[in-house]
């Protein structure tokens, strides 16, 4: 679950040419937290999911499209 | 955010004729936790979001459809 979510965040971030640092600045979440999310080490909360989606400029339903676990 | 999510969970639960107790049994989350989620008092984690979606038999992208905050 978290691994799939993390991989998706990383893919989207890279597709947008953003660094973890930039996502960290936009979301005000620590860069190491963002790294942990991308490695699937975090059970991310709804607020932080929304912050990350906003930073990636993607709607939640798009972020979770075909999110089969 | 949590309020919108909670209202959506409640609407979907009722549409499926399920009680909070039944959701609690299916998800193995405490019934009072489910009540808190529905009242928007919980910053739900990805795992629990997925458990609730599974109990409601809905995909995550459908659960977050048009989730404009």
PDB file of C-alpha atoms in Angstrom:
ATOM      1  CA  UNK A   1       0.000   0.000   0.000  1.00  0.00           C
ATOM      2  CA  UNK A   2       2.473   2.641   1.202  1.00  0.00           C
ATOM      3  CA  UNK A   3       5.065   1.376  -1.270  1.00  0.00           C
ATOM      4  CA  UNK A   4       2.642   1.772  -4.191  1.00  0.00           C
ATOM      5  CA  UNK A   5       1.642   5.209  -2.951  1.00  0.00           C
ATOM      6  CA  UNK A   6       5.288   6.207  -2.516  1.00  0.00           C
ATOM      7  CA  UNK A   7       6.269   5.026  -5.974  1.00  0.00           C
ATOM      8  CA  UNK A   8       3.367   6.972  -7.451  1.00  0.00           C
ATOM      9  CA  UNK A   9       4.381  10.153  -5.603  1.00  0.00           C
ATOM     10  CA  UNK A  10       7.976   9.735  -6.799  1.00  0.00           C
ATOM     11  CA  UNK A  11       6.914   9.102 -10.412  1.00  0.00           C
ATOM     12  CA  UNK A  12       4.629  12.150 -10.410  1.00  0.00           C
ATOM     13  CA  UNK A  13       7.244  14.330  -8.721  1.00  0.00           C
ATOM     14  CA  UNK A  14       9.908  13.388 -11.271  1.00  0.00           C
ATOM     15  CA  UNK A  15       7.475  13.837 -14.156  1.00  0.00           C
ATOM     16  CA  UNK A  16       6.993  17.371 -12.953  1.00  0.00           C
ATOM     17  CA  UNK A  17      10.715  17.946 -12.628  1.00  0.00           C
ATOM     18  CA  UNK A  18      10.425  18.650  -8.930  1.00  0.00           C
ATOM     19  CA  UNK A  19      12.922  17.661  -6.243  1.00  0.00           C
ATOM     20  CA  UNK A  20      12.045  16.254  -2.827  1.00  0.00           C
ATOM     21  CA  UNK A  21      13.360  19.542  -1.430  1.00  0.00           C
ATOM     22  CA  UNK A  22      10.887  21.521  -3.554  1.00  0.00           C
ATOM     23  CA  UNK A  23       7.992  19.276  -2.443  1.00  0.00           C
ATOM     24  CA  UNK A  24       9.235  19.746   1.126  1.00  0.00           C
ATOM     25  CA  UNK A  25       9.159  23.543   0.784  1.00  0.00           C
ATOM     26  CA  UNK A  26       5.705  23.590  -0.846  1.00  0.00           C
ATOM     27  CA  UNK A  27       4.138  21.170   1.647  1.00  0.00           C
ATOM     28  CA  UNK A  28       6.134  22.344   4.676  1.00  0.00           C
ATOM     29  CA  UNK A  29       6.835  18.703   5.356  1.00  0.00           C
ATOM     30  CA  UNK A  30      10.389  17.693   6.156  1.00  0.00           C
ATOM     31  CA  UNK A  31      12.418  16.513   3.167  1.00  0.00           C
ATOM     32  CA  UNK A  32      13.321  13.318   4.987  1.00  0.00           C
ATOM     33  CA  UNK A  33       9.587  12.720   5.562  1.00  0.00           C
ATOM     34  CA  UNK A  34       8.985  13.079   1.824  1.00  0.00           C
ATOM     35  CA  UNK A  35      11.805  10.618   1.184  1.00  0.00           C
ATOM     36  CA  UNK A  36      10.210   8.202   3.655  1.00  0.00           C
ATOM     37  CA  UNK A  37       6.858   8.550   1.942  1.00  0.00           C
ATOM     38  CA  UNK A  38       8.422   7.779  -1.446  1.00  0.00           C
ATOM     39  CA  UNK A  39      10.205   4.710  -0.024  1.00  0.00           C
ATOM     40  CA  UNK A  40       6.884   3.475   1.330  1.00  0.00           C
ATOM     41  CA  UNK A  41       7.995   3.821   4.927  1.00  0.00           C
ATOM     42  CA  UNK A  42       5.187   6.129   5.996  1.00  0.00           C
ATOM     43  CA  UNK A  43       1.504   5.499   6.650  1.00  0.00           C
ATOM     44  CA  UNK A  44       0.606   8.937   5.366  1.00  0.00           C
ATOM     45  CA  UNK A  45      -2.334  10.831   6.849  1.00  0.00           C
ATOM     46  CA  UNK A  46      -5.161  12.384   4.844  1.00  0.00           C
ATOM     47  CA  UNK A  47      -3.857  15.908   5.468  1.00  0.00           C
ATOM     48  CA  UNK A  48      -0.386  15.046   4.235  1.00  0.00           C
ATOM     49  CA  UNK A  49      -1.769  13.110   1.272  1.00  0.00           C
ATOM     50  CA  UNK A  50      -3.691  16.244   0.336  1.00  0.00           C
ATOM     51  CA  UNK A  51      -0.631  18.495   0.845  1.00  0.00           C
ATOM     52  CA  UNK A  52       1.469  16.238  -1.400  1.00  0.00           C
ATOM     53  CA  UNK A  53      -1.288  16.059  -4.034  1.00  0.00           C
ATOM     54  CA  UNK A  54      -1.558  19.830  -3.997  1.00  0.00           C
ATOM     55  CA  UNK A  55       2.211  20.186  -4.374  1.00  0.00           C
ATOM     56  CA  UNK A  56       2.065  17.771  -7.328  1.00  0.00           C
ATOM     57  CA  UNK A  57      -0.920  19.711  -8.720  1.00  0.00           C
ATOM     58  CA  UNK A  58      -3.023  16.580  -8.949  1.00  0.00           C
ATOM     59  CA  UNK A  59      -6.515  15.780  -7.680  1.00  0.00           C
ATOM     60  CA  UNK A  60      -6.869  13.028  -5.105  1.00  0.00           C
ATOM     61  CA  UNK A  61      -8.966  10.837  -7.394  1.00  0.00           C
ATOM     62  CA  UNK A  62      -6.237  11.098 -10.063  1.00  0.00           C
ATOM     63  CA  UNK A  63      -3.546  10.360  -7.497  1.00  0.00           C
ATOM     64  CA  UNK A  64      -5.411   7.180  -6.526  1.00  0.00           C
ATOM     65  CA  UNK A  65      -6.433   6.198 -10.078  1.00  0.00           C
ATOM     66  CA  UNK A  66      -6.235   2.431 -10.566  1.00  0.00           C
ATOM     67  CA  UNK A  67      -4.718   2.154  -7.090  1.00  0.00           C
ATOM     68  CA  UNK A  68      -5.173  -1.598  -6.849  1.00  0.00           C
ATOM     69  CA  UNK A  69      -3.554  -3.204  -3.839  1.00  0.00           C
TER      70      UNK A  69
ATOM     71  CA  UNK B   1     -10.832  18.055   4.662  1.00  0.00           C
ATOM     72  CA  UNK B   2     -11.583  15.448   7.342  1.00  0.00           C
ATOM     73  CA  UNK B   3     -15.154  16.695   7.571  1.00  0.00           C
ATOM     74  CA  UNK B   4     -15.700  16.225   3.836  1.00  0.00           C
ATOM     75  CA  UNK B   5     -14.090  12.804   3.973  1.00  0.00           C
ATOM     76  CA  UNK B   6     -16.197  11.840   6.984  1.00  0.00           C
ATOM     77  CA  UNK B   7     -19.427  12.970   5.391  1.00  0.00           C
ATOM     78  CA  UNK B   8     -18.566  10.979   2.278  1.00  0.00           C
ATOM     79  CA  UNK B   9     -17.859   7.836   4.323  1.00  0.00           C
ATOM     80  CA  UNK B  10     -21.155   8.258   6.184  1.00  0.00           C
ATOM     81  CA  UNK B  11     -23.131   8.813   2.965  1.00  0.00           C
ATOM     82  CA  UNK B  12     -21.583   5.761   1.322  1.00  0.00           C
ATOM     83  CA  UNK B  13     -22.076   3.622   4.436  1.00  0.00           C
ATOM     84  CA  UNK B  14     -25.751   4.537   4.683  1.00  0.00           C
ATOM     85  CA  UNK B  15     -26.258   4.029   0.952  1.00  0.00           C
ATOM     86  CA  UNK B  16     -25.010   0.502   1.470  1.00  0.00           C
ATOM     87  CA  UNK B  17     -27.268  -0.044   4.453  1.00  0.00           C
ATOM     88  CA  UNK B  18     -24.311  -0.670   6.732  1.00  0.00           C
ATOM     89  CA  UNK B  19     -23.994   0.369  10.365  1.00  0.00           C
ATOM     90  CA  UNK B  20     -20.875   1.842  11.972  1.00  0.00           C
ATOM     91  CA  UNK B  21     -20.705  -1.431  13.942  1.00  0.00           C
ATOM     92  CA  UNK B  22     -20.605  -3.460  10.714  1.00  0.00           C
ATOM     93  CA  UNK B  23     -17.866  -1.220   9.277  1.00  0.00           C
ATOM     94  CA  UNK B  24     -16.043  -1.608  12.586  1.00  0.00           C
ATOM     95  CA  UNK B  25     -16.215  -5.420  12.364  1.00  0.00           C
ATOM     96  CA  UNK B  26     -15.101  -5.512   8.715  1.00  0.00           C
ATOM     97  CA  UNK B  27     -12.234  -3.059   9.184  1.00  0.00           C
ATOM     98  CA  UNK B  28     -11.309  -4.174  12.716  1.00  0.00           C
ATOM     99  CA  UNK B  29     -11.290  -0.521  13.629  1.00  0.00           C
ATOM    100  CA  UNK B  30     -13.084   0.521  16.782  1.00  0.00           C
ATOM    101  CA  UNK B  31     -16.671   1.667  16.273  1.00  0.00           C
ATOM    102  CA  UNK B  32     -15.954   4.918  18.108  1.00  0.00           C
ATOM    103  CA  UNK B  33     -13.032   5.488  15.708  1.00  0.00           C
ATOM    104  CA  UNK B  34     -15.406   5.065  12.763  1.00  0.00           C
ATOM    105  CA  UNK B  35     -17.779   7.541  14.392  1.00  0.00           C
ATOM    106  CA  UNK B  36     -14.897   9.989  14.827  1.00  0.00           C
ATOM    107  CA  UNK B  37     -13.928   9.580  11.176  1.00  0.00           C
ATOM    108  CA  UNK B  38     -17.494  10.308  10.067  1.00  0.00           C
ATOM    109  CA  UNK B  39     -17.651  13.410  12.298  1.00  0.00           C
ATOM    110  CA  UNK B  40     -14.427  14.654  10.710  1.00  0.00           C
ATOM    111  CA  UNK B  41     -12.499  14.374  13.950  1.00  0.00           C
ATOM    112  CA  UNK B  42      -9.813  12.053  12.604  1.00  0.00           C
ATOM    113  CA  UNK B  43      -6.855  12.672  10.309  1.00  0.00           C
ATOM    114  CA  UNK B  44      -7.185   9.203   8.836  1.00  0.00           C
ATOM    115  CA  UNK B  45      -4.113   7.302   7.661  1.00  0.00           C
ATOM    116  CA  UNK B  46      -3.696   5.700   4.253  1.00  0.00           C
ATOM    117  CA  UNK B  47      -4.067   2.194   5.701  1.00  0.00           C
ATOM    118  CA  UNK B  48      -7.320   3.069   7.451  1.00  0.00           C
ATOM    119  CA  UNK B  49      -8.607   4.951   4.405  1.00  0.00           C
ATOM    120  CA  UNK B  50      -8.006   1.785   2.408  1.00  0.00           C
ATOM    121  CA  UNK B  51      -9.657  -0.441   5.044  1.00  0.00           C
ATOM    122  CA  UNK B  52     -12.738   1.789   5.073  1.00  0.00           C
ATOM    123  CA  UNK B  53     -12.853   1.915   1.262  1.00  0.00           C
ATOM    124  CA  UNK B  54     -12.611  -1.867   1.137  1.00  0.00           C
ATOM    125  CA  UNK B  55     -15.430  -2.204   3.686  1.00  0.00           C
ATOM    126  CA  UNK B  56     -17.527   0.166   1.570  1.00  0.00           C
ATOM    127  CA  UNK B  57     -16.565  -1.816  -1.546  1.00  0.00           C
ATOM    128  CA  UNK B  58     -15.342   1.290  -3.309  1.00  0.00           C
ATOM    129  CA  UNK B  59     -12.078   2.080  -5.065  1.00  0.00           C
ATOM    130  CA  UNK B  60      -9.932   4.890  -3.655  1.00  0.00           C
ATOM    131  CA  UNK B  61     -10.266   7.016  -6.785  1.00  0.00           C
ATOM    132  CA  UNK B  62     -14.051   6.733  -6.543  1.00  0.00           C
ATOM    133  CA  UNK B  63     -13.962   7.539  -2.837  1.00  0.00           C
ATOM    134  CA  UNK B  64     -12.008  10.718  -3.637  1.00  0.00           C
ATOM    135  CA  UNK B  65     -13.974  11.624  -6.792  1.00  0.00           C
ATOM    136  CA  UNK B  66     -14.502  15.405  -7.023  1.00  0.00           C
ATOM    137  CA  UNK B  67     -12.930  15.744  -3.581  1.00  0.00           C
ATOM    138  CA  UNK B  68     -12.476  19.493  -3.825  1.00  0.00           C
ATOM    139  CA  UNK B  69     -11.326  21.142  -0.620  1.00  0.00           C
TER     140      UNK B  69
END
